[in-house]
PDB file of N, CA and C in Angstrom:
ATOM      1  N   UNK A   1       1.061  -0.916  -0.009  1.00 53.00           N
ATOM      2  CA  UNK A   1       0.209   0.315   0.169  1.00 53.00           C
ATOM      3  C   UNK A   1       0.573   1.096   0.254  1.00 53.00           C
ATOM      4  N   UNK A   2      -0.089   2.300  -0.651  1.00 66.00           N
ATOM      5  CA  UNK A   2       1.247   3.507  -0.720  1.00 66.00           C
ATOM      6  C   UNK A   2       0.828   4.326   0.493  1.00 66.00           C
ATOM      7  N   UNK A   3       1.294   5.764   0.561  1.00 67.00           N
ATOM      8  CA  UNK A   3       1.226   6.584   1.903  1.00 67.00           C
ATOM      9  C   UNK A   3       0.202   7.177   1.579  1.00 67.00           C
ATOM     10  N   UNK A   4      -0.588   7.041   0.844  1.00 71.00           N
ATOM     11  CA  UNK A   4      -1.768   7.955   0.570  1.00 71.00           C
ATOM     12  C   UNK A   4      -3.177   7.160   1.231  1.00 71.00           C
ATOM     13  N   UNK A   5      -2.994   5.613   0.564  1.00 72.00           N
ATOM     14  CA  UNK A   5      -3.695   4.978   1.151  1.00 72.00           C
ATOM     15  C   UNK A   5      -4.058   4.565   2.937  1.00 72.00           C
ATOM     16  N   UNK A   6      -2.522   4.780   3.187  1.00 82.00           N
ATOM     17  CA  UNK A   6      -2.466   4.540   5.055  1.00 82.00           C
ATOM     18  C   UNK A   6      -3.182   5.559   5.400  1.00 82.00           C
ATOM     19  N   UNK A   7      -2.859   6.815   4.684  1.00 88.00           N
ATOM     20  CA  UNK A   7      -3.766   7.698   5.676  1.00 88.00           C
ATOM     21  C   UNK A   7      -5.007   7.945   5.081  1.00 88.00           C
ATOM     22  N   UNK A   8      -5.830   7.496   4.044  1.00 88.00           N
ATOM     23  CA  UNK A   8      -7.210   7.427   3.940  1.00 88.00           C
ATOM     24  C   UNK A   8      -7.679   6.292   4.973  1.00 88.00           C
ATOM     25  N   UNK A   9      -6.647   5.086   4.925  1.00 87.00           N
ATOM     26  CA  UNK A   9      -7.073   4.132   5.976  1.00 87.00           C
ATOM     27  C   UNK A   9      -7.097   4.239   7.258  1.00 87.00           C
ATOM     28  N   UNK A  10      -6.377   5.325   8.026  1.00 88.00           N
ATOM     29  CA  UNK A  10      -6.446   5.709   9.011  1.00 88.00           C
ATOM     30  C   UNK A  10      -7.577   6.738   9.321  1.00 88.00           C
ATOM     31  N   UNK A  11      -7.541   7.675   8.123  1.00 90.00           N
ATOM     32  CA  UNK A  11      -9.281   8.363   8.640  1.00 90.00           C
ATOM     33  C   UNK A  11     -10.027   7.523   8.949  1.00 90.00           C
ATOM     34  N   UNK A  12     -10.330   6.774   7.651  1.00 91.00           N
ATOM     35  CA  UNK A  12     -11.338   5.702   8.132  1.00 91.00           C
ATOM     36  C   UNK A  12     -11.603   4.833   9.221  1.00 91.00           C
ATOM     37  N   UNK A  13     -10.608   4.576   9.909  1.00 88.00           N
ATOM     38  CA  UNK A  13     -10.398   3.821  11.040  1.00 88.00           C
ATOM     39  C   UNK A  13     -11.298   4.612  12.070  1.00 88.00           C
ATOM     40  N   UNK A  14     -10.469   5.444  12.059  1.00 90.00           N
ATOM     41  CA  UNK A  14     -11.062   6.894  13.155  1.00 90.00           C
ATOM     42  C   UNK A  14     -12.260   7.357  12.920  1.00 90.00           C
ATOM     43  N   UNK A  15     -12.730   7.628  11.936  1.00 92.00           N
ATOM     44  CA  UNK A  15     -14.095   7.982  11.747  1.00 92.00           C
ATOM     45  C   UNK A  15     -15.069   6.740  12.579  1.00 92.00           C
ATOM     46  N   UNK A  16     -15.005   5.573  11.827  1.00 93.00           N
ATOM     47  CA  UNK A  16     -15.555   4.531  12.258  1.00 93.00           C
ATOM     48  C   UNK A  16     -15.445   4.146  13.488  1.00 93.00           C
ATOM     49  N   UNK A  17     -14.368   3.990  14.510  1.00 89.00           N
ATOM     50  CA  UNK A  17     -14.516   4.023  16.030  1.00 89.00           C
ATOM     51  C   UNK A  17     -15.111   4.723  16.237  1.00 89.00           C
ATOM     52  N   UNK A  18     -15.455   6.350  16.202  1.00 92.00           N
ATOM     53  CA  UNK A  18     -15.755   7.408  16.803  1.00 92.00           C
ATOM     54  C   UNK A  18     -17.445   7.241  16.765  1.00 92.00           C
ATOM     55  N   UNK A  19     -17.569   6.635  15.526  1.00 94.00           N
ATOM     56  CA  UNK A  19     -19.143   6.206  15.321  1.00 94.00           C
ATOM     57  C   UNK A  19     -19.570   5.524  16.276  1.00 94.00           C
ATOM     58  N   UNK A  20     -18.651   4.482  16.248  1.00 92.00           N
ATOM     59  CA  UNK A  20     -19.448   3.156  16.885  1.00 92.00           C
ATOM     60  C   UNK A  20     -19.425   3.620  18.355  1.00 92.00           C
ATOM     61  N   UNK A  21     -18.524   4.228  19.182  1.00 90.00           N
ATOM     62  CA  UNK A  21     -18.391   5.047  20.529  1.00 90.00           C
ATOM     63  C   UNK A  21     -19.629   5.856  20.533  1.00 90.00           C
ATOM     64  N   UNK A  22     -19.800   6.899  19.463  1.00 93.00           N
ATOM     65  CA  UNK A  22     -21.172   7.335  19.773  1.00 93.00           C
ATOM     66  C   UNK A  22     -22.166   6.467  19.753  1.00 93.00           C
ATOM     67  N   UNK A  23     -22.698   5.509  18.673  1.00 94.00           N
ATOM     68  CA  UNK A  23     -23.598   5.175  18.296  1.00 94.00           C
ATOM     69  C   UNK A  23     -24.176   3.959  20.530  1.00 94.00           C
ATOM     70  N   UNK A  24     -22.751   3.798  20.743  1.00 92.00           N
ATOM     71  CA  UNK A  24     -22.686   2.987  22.179  1.00 92.00           C
ATOM     72  C   UNK A  24     -23.020   4.003  22.720  1.00 92.00           C
ATOM     73  N   UNK A  25     -22.544   5.147  23.422  1.00 92.00           N
ATOM     74  CA  UNK A  25     -22.749   6.143  23.877  1.00 92.00           C
ATOM     75  C   UNK A  25     -24.311   6.724  24.490  1.00 92.00           C
ATOM     76  N   UNK A  26     -25.138   6.510  23.088  1.00 95.00           N
ATOM     77  CA  UNK A  26     -26.678   7.086  22.825  1.00 95.00           C
ATOM     78  C   UNK A  26     -27.301   5.558  23.416  1.00 95.00           C
ATOM     79  N   UNK A  27     -26.679   4.791  23.041  1.00 95.00           N
ATOM     80  CA  UNK A  27     -27.766   3.258  23.370  1.00 95.00           C
ATOM     81  C   UNK A  27     -28.218   2.864  22.456  1.00 95.00           C
ATOM     82  N   UNK A  28     -27.716   3.325  21.269  1.00 97.00           N
ATOM     83  CA  UNK A  28     -28.486   2.478  19.768  1.00 97.00           C
ATOM     84  C   UNK A  28     -27.683   0.937  19.804  1.00 97.00           C
ATOM     85  N   UNK A  29     -26.517   1.352  20.000  1.00 94.00           N
ATOM     86  CA  UNK A  29     -26.188  -0.477  19.296  1.00 94.00           C
ATOM     87  C   UNK A  29     -24.944  -0.690  21.175  1.00 94.00           C
ATOM     88  N   UNK A  30     -25.444  -2.069  21.345  1.00 93.00           N
ATOM     89  CA  UNK A  30     -24.684  -2.775  22.490  1.00 93.00           C
ATOM     90  C   UNK A  30     -22.984  -2.941  21.949  1.00 93.00           C
ATOM     91  N   UNK A  31     -22.867  -3.132  23.359  1.00 90.00           N
ATOM     92  CA  UNK A  31     -21.177  -4.151  23.067  1.00 90.00           C
ATOM     93  C   UNK A  31     -21.438  -5.450  22.294  1.00 90.00           C
ATOM     94  N   UNK A  32     -22.636  -6.168  22.126  1.00 92.00           N
ATOM     95  CA  UNK A  32     -22.674  -7.431  21.527  1.00 92.00           C
ATOM     96  C   UNK A  32     -22.560  -6.608  20.363  1.00 92.00           C
ATOM     97  N   UNK A  33     -23.397  -5.978  19.544  1.00 94.00           N
ATOM     98  CA  UNK A  33     -23.918  -5.446  18.249  1.00 94.00           C
ATOM     99  C   UNK A  33     -22.408  -4.757  17.961  1.00 94.00           C
ATOM    100  N   UNK A  34     -21.843  -4.354  18.193  1.00 93.00           N
ATOM    101  CA  UNK A  34     -20.447  -3.557  17.714  1.00 93.00           C
ATOM    102  C   UNK A  34     -19.343  -4.866  17.676  1.00 93.00           C
ATOM    103  N   UNK A  35     -19.402  -5.300  18.352  1.00 92.00           N
ATOM    104  CA  UNK A  35     -18.368  -7.304  18.683  1.00 92.00           C
ATOM    105  C   UNK A  35     -19.372  -7.518  17.194  1.00 92.00           C
ATOM    106  N   UNK A  36     -20.568  -7.511  17.025  1.00 94.00           N
ATOM    107  CA  UNK A  36     -20.821  -8.496  15.545  1.00 94.00           C
ATOM    108  C   UNK A  36     -20.813  -7.562  14.616  1.00 94.00           C
ATOM    109  N   UNK A  37     -20.490  -6.402  14.526  1.00 94.00           N
ATOM    110  CA  UNK A  37     -20.248  -5.643  13.316  1.00 94.00           C
ATOM    111  C   UNK A  37     -18.629  -5.903  12.983  1.00 94.00           C
ATOM    112  N   UNK A  38     -17.759  -6.151  14.050  1.00 93.00           N
ATOM    113  CA  UNK A  38     -16.283  -5.634  13.483  1.00 93.00           C
ATOM    114  C   UNK A  38     -16.158  -7.329  13.658  1.00 93.00           C
ATOM    115  N   UNK A  39     -16.663  -8.146  14.209  1.00 94.00           N
ATOM    116  CA  UNK A  39     -16.162  -9.539  13.774  1.00 94.00           C
ATOM    117  C   UNK A  39     -16.742  -9.818  12.165  1.00 94.00           C
ATOM    118  N   UNK A  40     -17.545  -9.304  11.757  1.00 94.00           N
ATOM    119  CA  UNK A  40     -18.179  -9.731  10.564  1.00 94.00           C
ATOM    120  C   UNK A  40     -17.123  -9.212   9.284  1.00 94.00           C
ATOM    121  N   UNK A  41     -16.776  -7.774   9.647  1.00 92.00           N
ATOM    122  CA  UNK A  41     -15.967  -7.041   8.906  1.00 92.00           C
ATOM    123  C   UNK A  41     -14.456  -7.859   9.119  1.00 92.00           C
ATOM    124  N   UNK A  42     -14.352  -8.434  10.151  1.00 91.00           N
ATOM    125  CA  UNK A  42     -12.999  -9.075  10.385  1.00 91.00           C
ATOM    126  C   UNK A  42     -12.806 -10.480   9.166  1.00 91.00           C
ATOM    127  N   UNK A  43     -14.251 -11.247   9.638  1.00 91.00           N
ATOM    128  CA  UNK A  43     -14.211 -12.133   8.923  1.00 91.00           C
ATOM    129  C   UNK A  43     -14.225 -12.140   7.311  1.00 91.00           C
ATOM    130  N   UNK A  44     -15.097 -11.205   7.173  1.00 90.00           N
ATOM    131  CA  UNK A  44     -14.495 -10.696   5.552  1.00 90.00           C
ATOM    132  C   UNK A  44     -13.070 -10.916   4.830  1.00 90.00           C
ATOM    133  N   UNK A  45     -12.655 -10.630   5.105  1.00 85.00           N
ATOM    134  CA  UNK A  45     -10.782 -10.493   5.309  1.00 85.00           C
ATOM    135  C   UNK A  45     -10.256 -11.666   5.713  1.00 85.00           C
ATOM    136  N   UNK A  46     -10.942 -12.905   5.402  1.00 80.00           N
ATOM    137  CA  UNK A  46     -10.453 -13.989   6.038  1.00 80.00           C
ATOM    138  C   UNK A  46      -9.066 -14.739   5.434  1.00 80.00           C
ATOM    139  N   UNK A  47      -8.152 -14.705   6.497  1.00 68.00           N
ATOM    140  CA  UNK A  47      -6.625 -15.181   5.855  1.00 68.00           C
ATOM    141  C   UNK A  47      -6.158 -16.389   5.307  1.00 68.00           C
ATOM    142  N   UNK A  48      -7.344 -17.344   5.215  1.00 66.00           N
ATOM    143  CA  UNK A  48      -7.039 -18.315   4.920  1.00 66.00           C
ATOM    144  C   UNK A  48      -7.346 -18.672   3.398  1.00 66.00           C
ATOM    145  N   UNK A  49      -7.754 -17.587   2.716  1.00 60.00           N
ATOM    146  CA  UNK A  49      -8.014 -17.092   1.244  1.00 60.00           C
ATOM    147  C   UNK A  49      -6.723 -17.282   0.677  1.00 60.00           C
ATOM    148  N   UNK A  50      -6.180 -18.227  -0.014  1.00 54.00           N
ATOM    149  CA  UNK A  50      -4.918 -18.186  -0.075  1.00 54.00           C
ATOM    150  C   UNK A  50      -4.468 -18.448  -1.898  1.00 54.00           C
ATOM    151  N   UNK A  51      -3.526 -17.258  -2.651  1.00 61.00           N
ATOM    152  CA  UNK A  51      -3.384 -17.145  -3.796  1.00 61.00           C
ATOM    153  C   UNK A  51      -3.849 -16.063  -4.042  1.00 61.00           C
ATOM    154  N   UNK A  52      -4.471 -15.342  -3.288  1.00 64.00           N
ATOM    155  CA  UNK A  52      -5.190 -13.686  -3.686  1.00 64.00           C
ATOM    156  C   UNK A  52      -3.357 -12.971  -3.789  1.00 64.00           C
ATOM    157  N   UNK A  53      -3.618 -11.910  -4.932  1.00 63.00           N
ATOM    158  CA  UNK A  53      -2.695 -11.345  -4.855  1.00 63.00           C
ATOM    159  C   UNK A  53      -2.759 -10.318  -3.480  1.00 63.00           C
ATOM    160  N   UNK A  54      -3.605  -9.742  -3.060  1.00 71.00           N
ATOM    161  CA  UNK A  54      -3.682  -9.137  -1.892  1.00 71.00           C
ATOM    162  C   UNK A  54      -3.800 -10.175  -0.602  1.00 71.00           C
ATOM    163  N   UNK A  55      -3.263 -11.446  -0.483  1.00 78.00           N
ATOM    164  CA  UNK A  55      -3.520 -11.781   0.677  1.00 78.00           C
ATOM    165  C   UNK A  55      -3.148 -11.424   1.821  1.00 78.00           C
ATOM    166  N   UNK A  56      -1.834 -10.721   1.755  1.00 81.00           N
ATOM    167  CA  UNK A  56      -0.809 -10.047   2.750  1.00 81.00           C
ATOM    168  C   UNK A  56      -1.591  -8.816   3.783  1.00 81.00           C
ATOM    169  N   UNK A  57      -2.840  -7.987   2.841  1.00 82.00           N
ATOM    170  CA  UNK A  57      -3.298  -7.220   3.052  1.00 82.00           C
ATOM    171  C   UNK A  57      -4.437  -7.602   3.799  1.00 82.00           C
ATOM    172  N   UNK A  58      -4.941  -8.906   3.392  1.00 82.00           N
ATOM    173  CA  UNK A  58      -5.945  -9.495   4.306  1.00 82.00           C
ATOM    174  C   UNK A  58      -6.073  -9.591   5.334  1.00 82.00           C
ATOM    175  N   UNK A  59      -4.720 -10.414   5.585  1.00 86.00           N
ATOM    176  CA  UNK A  59      -4.248 -10.989   7.129  1.00 86.00           C
ATOM    177  C   UNK A  59      -3.875  -9.664   7.560  1.00 86.00           C
ATOM    178  N   UNK A  60      -3.372  -8.860   7.169  1.00 86.00           N
ATOM    179  CA  UNK A  60      -3.413  -7.554   8.119  1.00 86.00           C
ATOM    180  C   UNK A  60      -4.437  -7.062   8.763  1.00 86.00           C
ATOM    181  N   UNK A  61      -5.412  -7.019   7.709  1.00 87.00           N
ATOM    182  CA  UNK A  61      -6.490  -6.327   7.825  1.00 87.00           C
ATOM    183  C   UNK A  61      -7.459  -7.017   8.994  1.00 87.00           C
ATOM    184  N   UNK A  62      -7.514  -8.437   9.096  1.00 89.00           N
ATOM    185  CA  UNK A  62      -8.118  -9.291  10.016  1.00 89.00           C
ATOM    186  C   UNK A  62      -7.164  -8.888  11.074  1.00 89.00           C
ATOM    187  N   UNK A  63      -6.155  -9.404  11.009  1.00 89.00           N
ATOM    188  CA  UNK A  63      -5.458  -9.195  12.554  1.00 89.00           C
ATOM    189  C   UNK A  63      -5.576  -7.708  13.274  1.00 89.00           C
ATOM    190  N   UNK A  64      -5.453  -6.742  12.448  1.00 88.00           N
ATOM    191  CA  UNK A  64      -5.889  -5.070  13.137  1.00 88.00           C
ATOM    192  C   UNK A  64      -7.464  -5.507  13.728  1.00 88.00           C
ATOM    193  N   UNK A  65      -8.465  -6.067  12.991  1.00 90.00           N
ATOM    194  CA  UNK A  65      -9.956  -5.830  13.066  1.00 90.00           C
ATOM    195  C   UNK A  65      -9.610  -6.931  14.782  1.00 90.00           C
ATOM    196  N   UNK A  66      -9.347  -8.047  14.509  1.00 90.00           N
ATOM    197  CA  UNK A  66      -9.475  -9.132  15.711  1.00 90.00           C
ATOM    198  C   UNK A  66      -8.442  -8.406  17.027  1.00 90.00           C
ATOM    199  N   UNK A  67      -7.334  -7.577  17.115  1.00 88.00           N
ATOM    200  CA  UNK A  67      -7.206  -6.723  18.062  1.00 88.00           C
ATOM    201  C   UNK A  67      -7.774  -5.650  18.664  1.00 88.00           C
ATOM    202  N   UNK A  68      -8.880  -5.273  17.485  1.00 87.00           N
ATOM    203  CA  UNK A  68      -9.728  -4.701  18.150  1.00 87.00           C
ATOM    204  C   UNK A  68     -10.838  -4.839  19.084  1.00 87.00           C
ATOM    205  N   UNK A  69     -11.426  -6.044  18.627  1.00 88.00           N
ATOM    206  CA  UNK A  69     -12.221  -6.805  19.441  1.00 88.00           C
ATOM    207  C   UNK A  69     -11.671  -6.952  20.308  1.00 88.00           C
ATOM    208  N   UNK A  70     -10.545  -7.613  20.789  1.00 88.00           N
ATOM    209  CA  UNK A  70      -9.679  -7.629  21.906  1.00 88.00           C
ATOM    210  C   UNK A  70      -9.396  -6.402  22.787  1.00 88.00           C
ATOM    211  N   UNK A  71      -9.594  -5.383  22.243  1.00 83.00           N
ATOM    212  CA  UNK A  71      -9.678  -3.929  23.128  1.00 83.00           C
ATOM    213  C   UNK A  71      -8.171  -3.067  22.809  1.00 83.00           C
ATOM    214  N   UNK A  72      -7.897  -3.682  21.594  1.00 56.00           N
ATOM    215  CA  UNK A  72      -6.695  -2.758  21.329  1.00 56.00           C
ATOM    216  C   UNK A  72      -6.801  -1.172  20.388  1.00 56.00           C
ATOM    217  N   UNK A  73      -8.032  -0.626  21.529  1.00 63.00           N
ATOM    218  CA  UNK A  73      -8.549   0.963  21.007  1.00 63.00           C
ATOM    219  C   UNK A  73      -9.497   1.450  22.046  1.00 63.00           C
ATOM    220  N   UNK A  74      -9.875   2.255  21.645  1.00 67.00           N
ATOM    221  CA  UNK A  74     -10.701   3.144  22.651  1.00 67.00           C
ATOM    222  C   UNK A  74     -12.209   2.317  22.739  1.00 67.00           C
ATOM    223  N   UNK A  75     -12.440   1.396  21.648  1.00 68.00           N
ATOM    224  CA  UNK A  75     -13.961   0.773  22.135  1.00 68.00           C
ATOM    225  C   UNK A  75     -13.546   0.110  23.218  1.00 68.00           C
ATOM    226  N   UNK A  76     -14.435  -0.160  24.050  1.00 67.00           N
ATOM    227  CA  UNK A  76     -14.624  -1.294  25.596  1.00 67.00           C
ATOM    228  C   UNK A  76     -15.226  -1.851  25.309  1.00 67.00           C
ATOM    229  N   UNK A  77     -15.146  -3.380  24.492  1.00 66.00           N
ATOM    230  CA  UNK A  77     -15.688  -4.108  24.181  1.00 66.00           C
ATOM    231  C   UNK A  77     -15.843  -5.499  25.390  1.00 66.00           C
ATOM    232  N   UNK A  78     -14.664  -5.098  26.158  1.00 56.00           N
ATOM    233  CA  UNK A  78     -14.366  -6.713  26.961  1.00 56.00           C
ATOM    234  C   UNK A  78     -14.543  -6.374  28.162  1.00 56.00           C
TER     235      UNK A  78
END
């Protein structure tokens, strides 16, 4: 990935994280709902998909979302 894509990805992650926190604070989404959303996103980047040109990128995205689910950011899911 290039530097511009890294910046866009960081901005998108920050916006999504803030949105999920807001929806949780307002009582619109429960912790379970947010965890489900993140698990669906993570599973869409299944690292077991072999032979694709972007397999490394998918593995990295999968790992990042898994760390978020486990509490590696501002969302307090566990």
